[in-house]
Coordinates of C-alpha atoms and ligand atoms in Angstrom, one line a residue:
M1103 CA -74.5 -53.6 -4.9
S1104 CA -72.1 -52.2 -7.5
D1105 CA -68.6 -50.8 -6.7
I1106 CA -68.6 -47.3 -5.5
I1107 CA -65.0 -46.1 -5.8
H1108 CA -63.9 -44.1 -8.8
L1109 CA -61.2 -41.7 -9.8
L1110 CA -61.9 -38.0 -9.6
P1111 CA -61.8 -36.2 -12.9
D1112 CA -58.7 -34.0 -13.3
S1113 CA -60.6 -30.8 -13.0
V1114 CA -61.9 -31.8 -9.6
A1115 CA -58.6 -33.1 -8.4
N1116 CA -56.9 -30.0 -9.5
Q1117 CA -59.4 -27.8 -7.8
I1118 CA -58.9 -29.7 -4.5
A1119 CA -55.1 -29.3 -4.9
A1120 CA -55.6 -25.6 -5.7
G1121 CA -57.2 -25.2 -2.3
E1122 CA -53.8 -25.7 -0.8
V1123 CA -51.6 -23.9 -3.3
I1124 CA -53.7 -21.0 -4.5
Q1125 CA -55.4 -19.3 -1.6
R1126 CA -55.5 -15.7 -2.9
P1127 CA -54.2 -13.5 -5.7
A1128 CA -50.9 -13.2 -3.9
S1129 CA -50.3 -17.0 -4.2
V1130 CA -50.8 -16.8 -8.0
L1131 CA -48.3 -13.9 -8.2
K1132 CA -45.8 -15.9 -6.2
E1133 CA -46.1 -19.0 -8.3
L1134 CA -45.9 -17.2 -11.6
V1135 CA -42.9 -15.0 -10.6
E1136 CA -41.0 -17.9 -9.2
N1137 CA -41.5 -19.7 -12.5
S1138 CA -40.1 -16.8 -14.3
I1139 CA -37.1 -16.8 -12.0
D1140 CA -36.6 -20.5 -12.6
A1141 CA -36.8 -19.8 -16.3
G1142 CA -33.7 -17.5 -16.0
A1143 CA -35.5 -14.2 -16.6
T1144 CA -33.6 -11.0 -16.1
Y1145 CA -36.7 -8.9 -16.5
I1146 CA -40.1 -9.5 -15.0
Q1147 CA -43.1 -7.3 -15.4
I1148 CA -46.2 -7.7 -13.1
V1149 CA -49.6 -6.2 -13.7
I1150 CA -52.5 -6.5 -11.3
Q1151 CA -56.0 -5.2 -11.6
D1152 CA -58.5 -5.0 -8.7
A1153 CA -56.0 -6.3 -6.3
G1154 CA -55.5 -9.3 -8.5
R1155 CA -59.1 -10.4 -8.6
T1156 CA -59.7 -9.6 -12.3
L1157 CA -56.1 -9.8 -13.6
I1158 CA -52.7 -10.9 -12.6
Q1159 CA -50.3 -10.8 -15.5
V1160 CA -46.6 -11.8 -15.4
T1161 CA -44.3 -11.3 -18.3
D1162 CA -40.7 -12.5 -18.4
N1163 CA -37.8 -12.7 -20.8
G1164 CA -36.8 -16.2 -19.7
K1165 CA -36.2 -19.2 -21.7
G1166 CA -39.8 -19.8 -22.8
M1167 CA -41.4 -23.2 -23.6
S1168 CA -41.8 -25.4 -26.6
E1169 CA -45.3 -26.0 -27.9
T1170 CA -45.5 -29.4 -26.2
D1171 CA -44.1 -28.1 -22.9
A1172 CA -46.5 -25.3 -22.9
R1173 CA -49.4 -27.8 -23.1
M1174 CA -47.8 -30.1 -20.5
A1175 CA -47.1 -27.3 -18.1
F1176 CA -50.7 -27.3 -17.0
E1177 CA -50.8 -31.0 -16.2
R1178 CA -50.7 -31.9 -12.6
H1179 CA -47.3 -33.1 -11.3
A1180 CA -45.8 -31.8 -14.5
T1181 CA -42.4 -30.2 -14.0
S1182 CA -39.1 -29.8 -15.7
K1183 CA -37.3 -29.2 -12.4
I1184 CA -36.9 -32.6 -10.6
T1185 CA -37.1 -36.1 -11.9
Q1186 CA -36.4 -38.2 -8.9
V1187 CA -36.9 -38.0 -5.2
E1188 CA -33.2 -37.4 -4.5
D1189 CA -33.5 -34.2 -6.5
L1190 CA -35.6 -32.8 -3.6
F1191 CA -32.5 -32.7 -1.5
S1192 CA -30.4 -30.7 -3.9
L1193 CA -32.9 -28.1 -5.1
R1194 CA -31.7 -25.1 -6.9
T1195 CA -35.0 -23.9 -8.2
M1196 CA -37.9 -22.2 -6.6
G1197 CA -40.5 -24.6 -7.9
F1198 CA -40.5 -28.4 -7.9
R1199 CA -44.0 -29.6 -7.2
G1200 CA -45.4 -29.2 -10.7
E1201 CA -48.8 -28.2 -9.2
A1202 CA -48.9 -24.5 -9.5
L1203 CA -50.0 -24.1 -13.1
A1204 CA -52.5 -27.0 -12.9
S1205 CA -54.0 -25.4 -9.8
I1206 CA -54.2 -21.9 -11.2
A1207 CA -55.8 -23.2 -14.4
S1208 CA -58.4 -25.1 -12.5
V1209 CA -59.7 -22.0 -10.7
A1210 CA -59.1 -19.1 -13.1
Q1211 CA -59.1 -18.2 -16.8
V1212 CA -55.5 -18.4 -18.0
E1213 CA -53.9 -17.2 -21.2
L1214 CA -50.3 -18.3 -21.9
R1215 CA -48.0 -16.9 -24.6
T1216 CA -44.5 -18.2 -24.8
R1217 CA -41.7 -18.6 -27.2
R1218 CA -38.2 -20.0 -27.1
Q1219 CA -35.2 -18.3 -28.7
E1220 CA -34.8 -21.1 -31.2
D1221 CA -38.4 -21.1 -32.3
E1222 CA -39.7 -18.8 -35.0
L1223 CA -43.3 -18.8 -33.7
G1224 CA -44.5 -19.0 -30.2
V1225 CA -47.6 -20.7 -28.8
M1226 CA -50.8 -19.3 -27.2
I1227 CA -53.0 -21.4 -25.0
E1228 CA -56.3 -20.5 -23.4
I1229 CA -57.4 -22.6 -20.5
A1230 CA -60.1 -22.2 -17.9
G1231 CA -61.4 -24.5 -15.2
S1232 CA -58.8 -27.0 -16.4
R1233 CA -60.3 -27.1 -19.9
V1234 CA -58.3 -26.0 -22.9
F1235 CA -60.3 -23.7 -25.1
K1236 CA -57.7 -22.6 -27.6
Q1237 CA -54.2 -23.4 -28.7
E1238 CA -52.5 -21.8 -31.6
S1239 CA -49.2 -20.5 -33.0
V1240 CA -48.6 -16.8 -32.5
Q1241 CA -46.0 -14.1 -33.1
T1242 CA -44.6 -13.2 -29.7
T1243 CA -41.3 -12.2 -28.1
V1244 CA -38.9 -14.6 -26.5
G1245 CA -40.1 -15.4 -23.0
T1246 CA -43.4 -16.1 -21.4
T1247 CA -46.5 -14.1 -20.4
F1248 CA -49.2 -15.5 -18.2
L1249 CA -52.5 -13.7 -17.9
V1250 CA -54.6 -15.0 -15.0
K1251 CA -58.1 -13.6 -15.2
N1252 CA -61.1 -13.7 -12.8
L1253 CA -59.5 -15.8 -10.1
F1254 CA -62.0 -18.3 -8.5
F1255 CA -64.6 -17.5 -11.2
N1256 CA -65.9 -21.0 -10.8
V1257 CA -65.5 -21.3 -7.0
P1258 CA -67.8 -18.6 -5.5
A1259 CA -67.1 -19.7 -2.0
R1260 CA -63.4 -19.0 -2.3
R1261 CA -64.1 -15.7 -4.1
R1262 CA -66.2 -14.5 -1.2
F1263 CA -63.5 -15.6 1.2
L1264 CA -61.1 -12.9 -0.3
K1265 CA -60.6 -9.8 1.8
S1266 CA -60.8 -6.1 0.9
D1267 CA -58.7 -4.8 -1.9
N1268 CA -56.2 -3.3 0.5
V1269 CA -55.7 -6.5 2.3
E1270 CA -55.3 -8.5 -0.8
K1271 CA -52.9 -6.0 -2.2
S1272 CA -50.8 -6.0 0.9
H1273 CA -50.6 -9.8 0.6
I1274 CA -49.4 -9.3 -3.0
F1275 CA -46.7 -6.8 -2.0
T1276 CA -45.6 -9.0 0.9
E1277 CA -45.0 -11.8 -1.6
F1278 CA -43.3 -9.4 -4.0
Y1279 CA -40.9 -8.1 -1.5
R1280 CA -39.9 -11.6 -0.4
I1281 CA -39.0 -12.3 -4.0
A1282 CA -37.6 -8.9 -5.1
L1283 CA -35.3 -8.5 -2.1
V1284 CA -33.3 -11.6 -2.8
N1285 CA -33.5 -11.5 -6.7
N1286 CA -31.8 -8.2 -6.9
D1287 CA -30.2 -9.1 -10.2
I1288 CA -33.6 -9.1 -11.9
T1289 CA -35.3 -5.9 -13.1
F1290 CA -38.8 -5.7 -11.9
S1291 CA -41.7 -3.5 -12.9
V1292 CA -45.0 -3.6 -11.1
L1293 CA -48.2 -1.9 -12.3
D1294 CA -51.3 -1.6 -10.3
G1295 CA -53.9 -0.8 -12.9
Q1296 CA -52.4 2.1 -14.8
E1297 CA -50.2 3.1 -12.0
E1298 CA -46.5 2.1 -11.9
V1299 CA -45.8 1.1 -8.3
F1300 CA -42.3 -0.2 -8.7
Q1301 CA -39.7 0.1 -11.3
L1302 CA -36.7 -1.6 -9.9
P1303 CA -33.6 -1.9 -12.1
A1304 CA -31.2 -4.7 -11.3
A1305 CA -29.0 -3.5 -8.3
N1306 CA -27.0 -4.7 -5.4
K1307 CA -28.9 -5.9 -2.3
K1308 CA -28.5 -2.7 -0.4
V1309 CA -29.9 -0.6 -3.2
R1310 CA -32.7 -3.0 -3.7
I1311 CA -33.7 -2.7 -0.1
E1312 CA -33.7 1.0 -0.5
Q1313 CA -35.6 0.8 -3.8
I1314 CA -38.4 -1.1 -2.1
F1315 CA -38.7 0.5 1.3
S1316 CA -38.1 4.1 0.5
K1317 CA -41.1 3.6 -1.8
V1318 CA -43.4 3.0 1.1
G1319 CA -42.4 5.9 3.2
K1320 CA -39.5 4.5 5.1
K1321 CA -36.6 6.8 4.6
K1322 CA -33.0 6.6 5.7
W1323 CA -32.6 3.0 4.9
Q1324 CA -29.2 3.4 3.5
N1325 CA -28.0 5.2 6.7
Q1326 CA -29.1 2.5 9.0
L1327 CA -27.9 -0.6 7.3
L1328 CA -24.8 -2.3 8.7
P1329 CA -23.3 -5.0 6.5
I1330 CA -22.8 -8.4 8.0
E1331 CA -20.6 -11.0 6.4
S1332 CA -19.2 -14.4 7.3
D1333 CA -18.0 -17.2 5.2
T1334 CA -17.5 -20.6 6.8
N1335 CA -17.8 -24.1 5.3
L1336 CA -21.2 -24.5 6.9
V1337 CA -22.8 -21.3 5.8
N1338 CA -22.2 -18.1 4.0
V1339 CA -24.0 -15.2 5.8
S1340 CA -24.4 -11.8 4.2
G1341 CA -26.8 -9.0 4.4
Y1342 CA -27.6 -6.1 6.6
V1343 CA -28.9 -5.3 10.1
G1344 CA -30.4 -2.0 11.0
K1345 CA -28.7 0.2 13.6
P1346 CA -30.2 -0.1 17.0
E1347 CA -31.6 3.4 17.0
F1348 CA -33.8 2.5 14.1
A1349 CA -35.4 -0.4 15.9
Q1350 CA -39.1 -0.2 16.1
K1351 CA -42.1 -2.1 17.3
S1352 CA -42.9 -3.7 14.0
A1353 CA -39.6 -4.0 12.3
T1354 CA -38.8 -5.1 8.8
Q1355 CA -37.2 -8.5 9.1
Y1356 CA -36.2 -10.9 6.3
F1357 CA -34.3 -14.2 6.2
F1358 CA -33.4 -15.9 3.0
V1359 CA -31.7 -19.1 2.3
N1360 CA -30.4 -20.1 -1.1
G1361 CA -32.5 -17.4 -2.7
R1362 CA -35.7 -18.3 -1.0
Y1363 CA -37.5 -16.4 1.7
M1364 CA -37.9 -18.2 4.9
R1365 CA -39.2 -17.8 8.4
H1366 CA -36.9 -19.0 11.1
P1367 CA -37.9 -18.2 14.7
Y1368 CA -34.7 -19.8 16.1
F1369 CA -32.3 -17.8 13.9
H1370 CA -34.4 -14.7 14.7
K1371 CA -33.6 -15.2 18.3
A1372 CA -29.9 -15.2 17.4
V1373 CA -30.3 -11.8 15.9
M1374 CA -32.5 -10.5 18.7
L1375 CA -30.1 -11.6 21.3
A1376 CA -27.2 -9.8 19.7
F1377 CA -29.3 -6.6 19.9
S1378 CA -30.9 -7.3 23.3
Q1379 CA -28.5 -5.0 25.1
M1380 CA -29.0 -2.1 22.8
I1381 CA -32.7 -1.6 22.2
Q1382 CA -35.9 -1.3 24.2
A1383 CA -37.5 -4.6 25.2
N1384 CA -40.6 -4.0 23.1
E1385 CA -38.6 -3.0 20.0
S1386 CA -37.0 -5.1 17.3
P1387 CA -34.3 -4.4 14.8
N1388 CA -34.6 -4.3 11.1
Y1389 CA -32.7 -7.0 9.2
F1390 CA -32.2 -8.6 5.8
I1391 CA -30.1 -11.7 6.2
Y1392 CA -29.1 -13.9 3.3
L1393 CA -27.8 -17.4 4.1
T1394 CA -26.3 -19.7 1.5
V1395 CA -25.8 -23.4 2.4
D1396 CA -25.3 -26.6 0.6
P1397 CA -28.9 -27.6 -0.5
Q1398 CA -28.2 -31.0 0.9
T1399 CA -28.1 -29.6 4.4
I1400 CA -31.6 -28.1 4.4
D1401 CA -35.1 -29.5 4.1
I1402 CA -37.4 -27.2 2.1
N1403 CA -40.8 -27.5 3.5
I1404 CA -42.8 -29.8 1.3
H1405 CA -45.9 -27.9 2.1
P1406 CA -46.6 -25.4 -0.7
T1407 CA -47.4 -22.4 1.4
K1408 CA -45.1 -22.9 4.4
T1409 CA -42.0 -20.9 4.6
E1410 CA -40.2 -22.7 7.5
I1411 CA -37.1 -24.6 6.5
K1412 CA -35.1 -27.1 8.5
F1413 CA -31.3 -26.9 8.8
E1414 CA -29.0 -29.7 9.5
N1415 CA -26.5 -27.5 11.3
E1416 CA -29.0 -25.3 13.1
Q1417 CA -27.0 -24.7 16.3
A1418 CA -23.7 -23.9 14.6
I1419 CA -25.4 -21.5 12.2
W1420 CA -27.2 -19.9 15.2
S1421 CA -23.9 -19.1 16.8
I1422 CA -22.3 -17.9 13.6
L1423 CA -25.2 -15.6 12.9
N1424 CA -25.2 -14.3 16.5
A1425 CA -21.5 -13.6 16.3
C1426 CA -21.8 -11.9 13.0
V1427 CA -24.4 -9.5 14.2
K1428 CA -22.6 -8.8 17.5
E1429 CA -19.4 -8.1 15.6
V1430 CA -20.9 -5.6 13.3
L1431 CA -22.7 -3.8 16.2
G1432 CA -19.4 -3.6 18.0
K1433 CA -17.3 -2.7 15.0
F1434 CA -19.5 0.2 14.1
N1435 CA -19.7 1.2 17.7
V1436 CA -23.4 1.8 17.3
V1437 CA -24.1 2.5 20.9
P1438 CA -25.4 6.0 21.0
S1439 CA -23.1 8.4 22.8
I1440 CA -24.0 11.2 25.2
D1441 CA -23.1 14.7 24.3
F1442 CA -21.0 15.5 27.3
D1443 CA -19.2 18.7 26.6
Q1444 CA -17.4 21.6 28.1
A1445 CA -20.0 23.7 29.9
D1446 CA -21.7 24.5 33.1
A1447 CA -21.6 22.0 35.9
L1448 CA -24.7 21.3 38.0
E1449 CA -26.0 24.3 39.8
I1450 CA -29.2 23.2 41.3
P1451 CA -29.9 25.3 44.3
V1452 CA -32.5 23.2 45.9
A1453 CA -31.3 23.1 49.5
S1454 CA -32.1 26.6 50.7
R1455 CA -34.4 25.4 53.4
L1456 CA -31.7 23.3 55.1
E1457 CA -31.0 24.9 58.4
N1458 CA -27.5 23.6 58.8
I1459 CA -26.5 24.3 55.3
R1460 CA -22.8 25.1 55.1
P1461 CA -21.7 28.1 53.3
P1462 CA -20.4 27.2 49.8
Q1463 CA -16.8 28.1 50.6
T1464 CA -16.4 25.3 53.2
N1465 CA -16.3 22.8 50.4
F1466 CA -13.8 24.6 48.5
N1467 CA -10.2 23.4 48.5
P1468 CA -8.0 25.9 46.7
N1469 CA -5.2 23.4 46.5
Y1470 CA -7.3 20.6 45.0
N1471 CA -6.1 19.4 41.7
P1472 CA -9.0 17.5 40.0
F1473 CA -6.6 15.6 37.7
K1474 CA -4.5 14.2 40.5
S1475 CA -6.4 11.3 41.8
S1476 CA -6.1 10.3 45.4
E1477 CA -5.2 6.8 46.4
S1478 CA -8.3 6.1 48.3
Y1479 CA -10.6 7.1 45.6
K1480 CA -10.2 4.8 42.6
R1481 CA -11.8 5.5 39.3
N1482 CA -11.6 4.3 35.8
S1483 CA -10.2 7.0 33.6
L1484 CA -12.8 8.1 31.3
D1485 CA -12.7 10.7 28.6
W1486 CA -16.1 11.9 29.3
E1487 CA -15.2 12.9 32.8
T1488 CA -13.1 15.7 31.6
L1489 CA -16.1 17.1 29.9
Y1490 CA -17.6 18.0 33.3
N1491 CA -16.5 21.4 34.4
N1492 CA -15.8 22.9 37.9
F1493 CA -16.7 19.7 39.6
D1494 CA -14.5 20.5 42.5
S1495 CA -16.3 23.7 43.4
V1496 CA -19.9 22.9 43.3
S1497 CA -21.7 25.1 45.6
P1498 CA -25.4 25.0 46.4
K1499 CA -26.8 28.5 46.1
P1500 CA -30.0 29.4 47.9
D1501 CA -32.8 30.2 45.5
A1502 CA -36.1 31.3 46.7
E1503 CA -38.0 30.2 43.6
L1504 CA -36.9 26.6 43.8
S1505 CA -37.2 26.2 47.5
S1506 CA -41.0 26.6 47.2
A1507 CA -41.1 23.9 44.5
E1508 CA -42.9 20.6 45.3
M1509 CA -39.8 18.7 46.0
S1510 CA -39.4 17.9 49.6
L1511 CA -36.1 17.6 51.3
E1512 CA -36.7 14.0 52.2
E1513 CA -37.0 13.3 48.5
I1514 CA -33.9 15.1 47.5
I1515 CA -30.8 14.0 49.2
I1516 CA -27.9 16.3 48.7
P1517 CA -25.0 14.8 50.5
S1518 CA -22.6 17.6 49.6
A1519 CA -25.0 20.0 51.2
V1520 CA -25.6 18.2 54.4
Q1521 CA -22.2 16.7 55.1
P1522 CA -18.9 18.4 54.9
I1523 CA -16.9 16.5 52.3
P1524 CA -13.4 15.4 53.4
L1525 CA -11.0 17.4 51.4
N1526 CA -9.1 14.5 50.1
Q1527 CA -12.2 13.1 48.5
P1528 CA -13.7 15.9 46.5
T1529 CA -17.0 15.5 44.7
K1530 CA -16.4 14.9 41.0
H1531 CA -19.8 15.5 39.7
S1532 CA -22.6 17.2 41.5
V1533 CA -25.2 14.7 42.0
Y1534 CA -28.3 14.2 44.0
Q1535 CA -30.7 11.4 44.5
F1536 CA -34.3 12.1 43.6
K1537 CA -37.1 10.0 45.2
T1538 CA -34.4 7.3 46.0
K1539 CA -34.9 6.3 42.4
F1540 CA -33.0 8.6 40.1
I1541 CA -29.6 10.1 40.2
V1542 CA -29.7 13.6 38.8
T1543 CA -26.6 15.3 37.4
S1544 CA -25.8 18.1 35.0
L1545 CA -24.5 17.9 31.5
A1546 CA -23.3 20.6 29.2
S1547 CA -26.5 20.2 27.2
G1548 CA -29.0 19.8 30.0
L1549 CA -30.0 17.7 32.9
M1550 CA -29.4 14.0 33.1
F1551 CA -31.5 11.5 35.0
I1552 CA -30.1 8.1 35.7
H1553 CA -32.4 5.2 36.9
Q1554 CA -30.3 3.9 39.8
Q1555 CA -31.6 0.3 39.8
R1556 CA -31.3 -0.2 36.0
A1557 CA -27.9 1.5 35.9
H1558 CA -26.5 -0.8 38.6
M1559 CA -28.1 -3.8 36.9
R1560 CA -26.3 -2.9 33.7
I1561 CA -23.0 -2.5 35.5
L1562 CA -23.3 -5.9 37.3
F1563 CA -24.6 -7.6 34.2
D1564 CA -21.6 -6.5 32.2
H1565 CA -19.4 -7.5 35.1
Y1566 CA -20.8 -11.0 35.3
M1567 CA -20.7 -11.5 31.5
Q1568 CA -17.1 -10.5 31.6
L1569 CA -16.4 -13.1 34.3
I1570 CA -18.2 -15.7 32.3
S1571 CA -16.4 -14.9 29.0
K1572 CA -13.0 -14.9 30.6
K1573 CA -14.0 -18.0 32.5
E1574 CA -12.8 -16.3 35.7
S1575 CA -14.7 -16.2 38.9
V1576 CA -14.6 -14.5 42.2
S1577 CA -16.4 -16.2 45.0
Q1578 CA -17.1 -15.5 48.6
Q1579 CA -16.6 -18.7 50.6
L1580 CA -19.4 -19.8 52.7
L1581 CA -18.5 -20.4 56.4
F1582 CA -20.9 -23.4 56.5
P1583 CA -21.3 -25.2 53.1
E1584 CA -24.9 -25.5 52.3
Q1585 CA -26.4 -28.8 51.1
F1586 CA -29.3 -29.5 48.8
S1587 CA -30.5 -32.5 46.9
L1588 CA -32.5 -32.9 43.7
S1589 CA -34.5 -35.6 42.0
H1590 CA -32.4 -37.6 39.6
A1591 CA -34.1 -36.0 36.5
D1592 CA -33.5 -32.6 37.9
S1593 CA -29.9 -33.3 38.8
L1594 CA -29.2 -34.3 35.2
L1595 CA -30.4 -30.9 34.1
F1596 CA -28.6 -29.1 36.9
D1597 CA -25.3 -30.7 36.0
T1598 CA -25.5 -29.2 32.5
V1599 CA -25.5 -25.7 34.0
L1600 CA -22.7 -26.3 36.6
P1601 CA -19.9 -25.1 34.4
E1602 CA -21.6 -21.7 33.8
L1603 CA -22.4 -21.4 37.5
K1604 CA -18.7 -21.9 38.2
F1605 CA -17.7 -19.0 36.0
V1606 CA -19.9 -16.5 37.9
G1607 CA -18.5 -17.6 41.2
F1608 CA -20.5 -20.5 42.4
E1609 CA -18.5 -23.3 43.9
I1610 CA -20.8 -26.3 43.9
R1611 CA -19.7 -29.9 44.2
S1612 CA -21.8 -32.9 44.1
S1613 CA -20.9 -35.2 47.0
E1614 CA -23.1 -38.1 46.0
S1615 CA -25.5 -38.6 43.1
A1616 CA -28.0 -35.8 43.1
V1617 CA -26.7 -34.3 46.4
Y1618 CA -24.9 -31.0 46.1
E1619 CA -22.8 -28.8 48.4
I1620 CA -22.3 -25.1 48.0
F1621 CA -19.0 -23.9 49.2
G1622 CA -18.8 -20.5 47.5
I1623 CA -21.1 -18.1 45.9
P1624 CA -20.7 -15.0 43.7
E1625 CA -19.7 -11.7 45.3
Q1626 CA -22.4 -9.3 46.1
I1627 CA -25.0 -12.1 46.5
N1628 CA -26.8 -12.5 49.8
P1629 CA -26.1 -16.1 51.0
G1630 CA -29.7 -16.3 52.3
S1631 CA -31.2 -16.0 48.8
I1632 CA -29.0 -18.6 47.2
N1633 CA -31.3 -21.5 47.3
L1634 CA -34.1 -19.6 45.9
F1635 CA -31.9 -18.3 43.1
L1636 CA -30.7 -21.8 42.2
M1637 CA -34.2 -23.3 42.2
N1638 CA -35.4 -20.5 40.0
L1639 CA -32.6 -21.2 37.6
L1640 CA -33.4 -24.9 37.6
D1641 CA -37.0 -24.1 36.9
K1642 CA -36.0 -22.0 33.9
V1643 CA -33.8 -24.7 32.5
K1644 CA -36.6 -27.2 32.9
H1645 CA -39.2 -25.2 31.2
A1646 CA -37.1 -23.8 28.5
T1647 CA -38.6 -24.4 25.1
E1648 CA -35.4 -24.2 23.2
D1649 CA -31.8 -24.8 23.8
V1650 CA -31.2 -23.0 27.1
H1651 CA -27.4 -23.1 26.7
A1652 CA -27.6 -20.6 23.9
T1653 CA -28.9 -18.0 26.3
L1654 CA -27.8 -19.5 29.6
Q1655 CA -24.8 -17.3 30.2
S1656 CA -26.7 -14.1 29.7
D1657 CA -29.7 -15.4 31.6
L1658 CA -27.4 -16.3 34.5
A1659 CA -25.7 -12.9 34.4
L1660 CA -29.0 -11.2 34.3
S1661 CA -30.5 -13.1 37.2
L1662 CA -27.5 -12.4 39.3
A1663 CA -27.4 -8.7 38.3
K1664 CA -31.1 -8.4 39.2
F1665 CA -30.5 -10.1 42.5
A1666 CA -27.5 -8.0 43.5
C1667 CA -28.3 -4.6 42.2
V1668 CA -29.2 -1.5 44.1
K1669 CA -33.0 -1.2 44.2
V1670 CA -35.4 1.7 43.9
G1671 CA -35.9 3.0 47.4
Q1672 CA -32.3 2.5 48.5
K1673 CA -30.5 5.6 49.6
L1674 CA -27.1 6.2 48.0
T1675 CA -24.2 8.3 49.3
E1676 CA -22.7 10.8 47.1
E1677 CA -19.6 8.7 46.6
E1678 CA -21.8 5.7 45.6
M1679 CA -23.6 7.8 43.1
N1680 CA -20.4 9.1 41.6
D1681 CA -19.0 5.6 41.4
L1682 CA -22.2 4.4 39.8
I1683 CA -22.1 7.1 37.2
D1684 CA -18.4 6.4 36.5
R1685 CA -19.0 2.7 36.1
L1686 CA -22.1 3.1 34.1
F1687 CA -20.4 5.3 31.6
S1688 CA -17.5 2.9 31.2
C1689 CA -20.0 0.2 30.1
Q1690 CA -20.4 -0.2 26.4
N1691 CA -24.0 0.4 26.5
Q1692 CA -25.3 2.9 29.1
Q1693 CA -28.6 3.5 27.4
F1694 CA -30.5 0.4 28.2
S1695 CA -30.6 -2.1 31.1
P1696 CA -30.0 -5.7 30.2
E1697 CA -33.8 -6.1 30.2
G1698 CA -34.0 -3.5 27.5
K1699 CA -35.3 -0.7 29.7
K1700 CA -34.2 2.9 29.5
I1701 CA -31.5 3.9 32.0
V1702 CA -30.7 7.5 31.1
E1703 CA -32.9 10.4 30.2
I1704 CA -31.7 13.8 29.4
M1705 CA -33.7 16.9 29.6
S1706 CA -32.1 19.3 27.2
M1707 CA -31.6 23.0 27.8
E1708 CA -33.8 23.8 24.8
E1709 CA -36.6 21.7 26.2
L1710 CA -36.3 23.3 29.6
D1711 CA -36.2 26.8 28.0
S1712 CA -39.2 26.1 25.9
R1713 CA -41.1 25.2 29.0
F1714 CA -40.5 28.6 30.4
N1715 CA -41.9 30.3 27.3
Ligands
ADP958 P1 -43.0 -26.3 -11.0 O1 -42.6 -24.8 -11.0 O2 -43.1 -26.8 -9.6 O3 -42.2 -27.1 -11.9 P2 -45.4 -25.3 -12.2 O4 -46.7 -25.8 -12.4 O5 -45.2 -24.0 -11.6 O6 -44.5 -26.3 -11.6 O7 -44.8 -25.2 -13.7 C1 -44.7 -26.3 -14.5 C2 -43.6 -26.2 -15.5 O8 -43.9 -25.2 -16.5 C3 -42.3 -25.8 -15.0 O9 -41.5 -26.9 -14.5 C4 -41.6 -25.2 -16.2 O10 -40.9 -26.1 -16.9 C5 -42.7 -24.6 -17.0 N1 -42.9 -23.2 -16.8 C6 -43.7 -22.5 -16.0 N2 -43.6 -21.2 -16.1 C7 -42.6 -20.9 -16.9 C8 -42.0 -19.8 -17.4 N3 -42.4 -18.5 -17.0 N4 -41.0 -19.9 -18.3 C9 -40.6 -21.1 -18.8 N5 -41.2 -22.3 -18.3 C10 -42.2 -22.2 -17.4
MG959 MG1 -43.7 -23.3 -10.3

């Protein structure tokens, strides 16, 4: 029997390679535009027809190619960008594989026109299905134009695999944004058939973001972008994050490294975490973040279509990124504020059916000075407090209309109405508890509902986070130390979280290997639930997919806050409610619980009025 192994003809080998590199019109666009960027272009024009099926044309004013190079460019593994394997680790160009043009030319009809500055005449090459049909000298401007016609003309299966025009176009624009957002020094023009879709003059990054996204109906980009900036010897971080109030379910998020778009779920977490206290759990912030690092410290994915990139100093960059975003959010004080202002205090006359209701004047102390605080009643001093009016003379007024409303008296607890208030502890705000779930109080602009459980969770979370960051702790000592033991493997993990546990108030010592004794626990925690708490924590550490320590402190603070907070269904006294309101509004973020759920809802006067019309 004769030998059966032979080399594949170039056209076949190229087509196989093309299967990887060129999956759809958008891939052609990406490869061509990246080549133009590598050629030093300052102007790039893109024309597509039929979502790129029949034509993708890219024209640049880059350095062009010599006649021989133009011919060589279509060979497989032909590149001017690297010469040795080491070059892969100091890449400063977008391309390096030398496969794109060979692949494109194997599955489409390609026409190239190119001229260098120093040449009088340029060259034109026509190539289709890897076969050169024509090559001649032509008059042409400096730079390069590629026309890619009838993509997959010779691979019907792939042609059929393409999706609808809209889908293919959306892929094209996705690629275009990734390139244009980071190459803001380049002027781009994009034509879809006859229609000019983009005309983007060179601009700074912020303007470029606006140029692109105001185009597709997203306004207000300039108002929402907060600049981030950090320069360390590991990484330079720059770019923008959107203000929390612009967060949305499908946000616009871009990471770039050294001028290249990348996906990076781990860094994404760093940004999300910085926002997590300020936005709803199911929402996500917009961001455009540009990293610059020494090319030696990253590993560009060798796979032609993958956008993941490995970083040598991933953890350190994670922290820098997280800190940058936190800083800008703090600096611009982007936590939305509530419009407390001078106006009516709460006058909700809901208690008329109460038999033992006290006449309003019994609560009135003519000598009471609201600005002189009594010893026994400590409060943080808060500006917003003064925005309440008449808070020492709240008087329930009977009102026939409301007494017939659906609210039952069990549901509405009005401590001030049922109990005489000691004169030395006057009510600050008029409050009542609704369905043992909400605290209701009046604002100048309407009625405010506060979710008691979430509010308290926020207060405690901030408290524990503060303890952790100050490395301070307050513990309650256990009368009888509790003992528990772990497997050796578990104890190794548990030891890693001991320092953090200490900061929140745990006093745990290990008496012998893998045996622990609990002497003290955080305040406000029920000693009976400690074991469960610790085991849950261990479980979390064990099953964490990434570095738990990055999020351990906030996880711990959250678990504790959840454990210790006032729950729905718990009755609160007026004083407790007042205290809760005070403490909530001295938190940096009163809007959302640490789990990203809404704490405060305000029904405005206008809204209320409109319901009566
Ligand atoms: P790679 O970009 O990985 O080098 P390509 O197949 O995309 O491989 O391109 C092959 C070569 O053709 C490039 O290395 C470059 O020298 C040349 N080339 C491609 N496009 C252009 C262009 N628009 N202007 C100048 N040279 C180009
Ligand atoms: Mg290339």
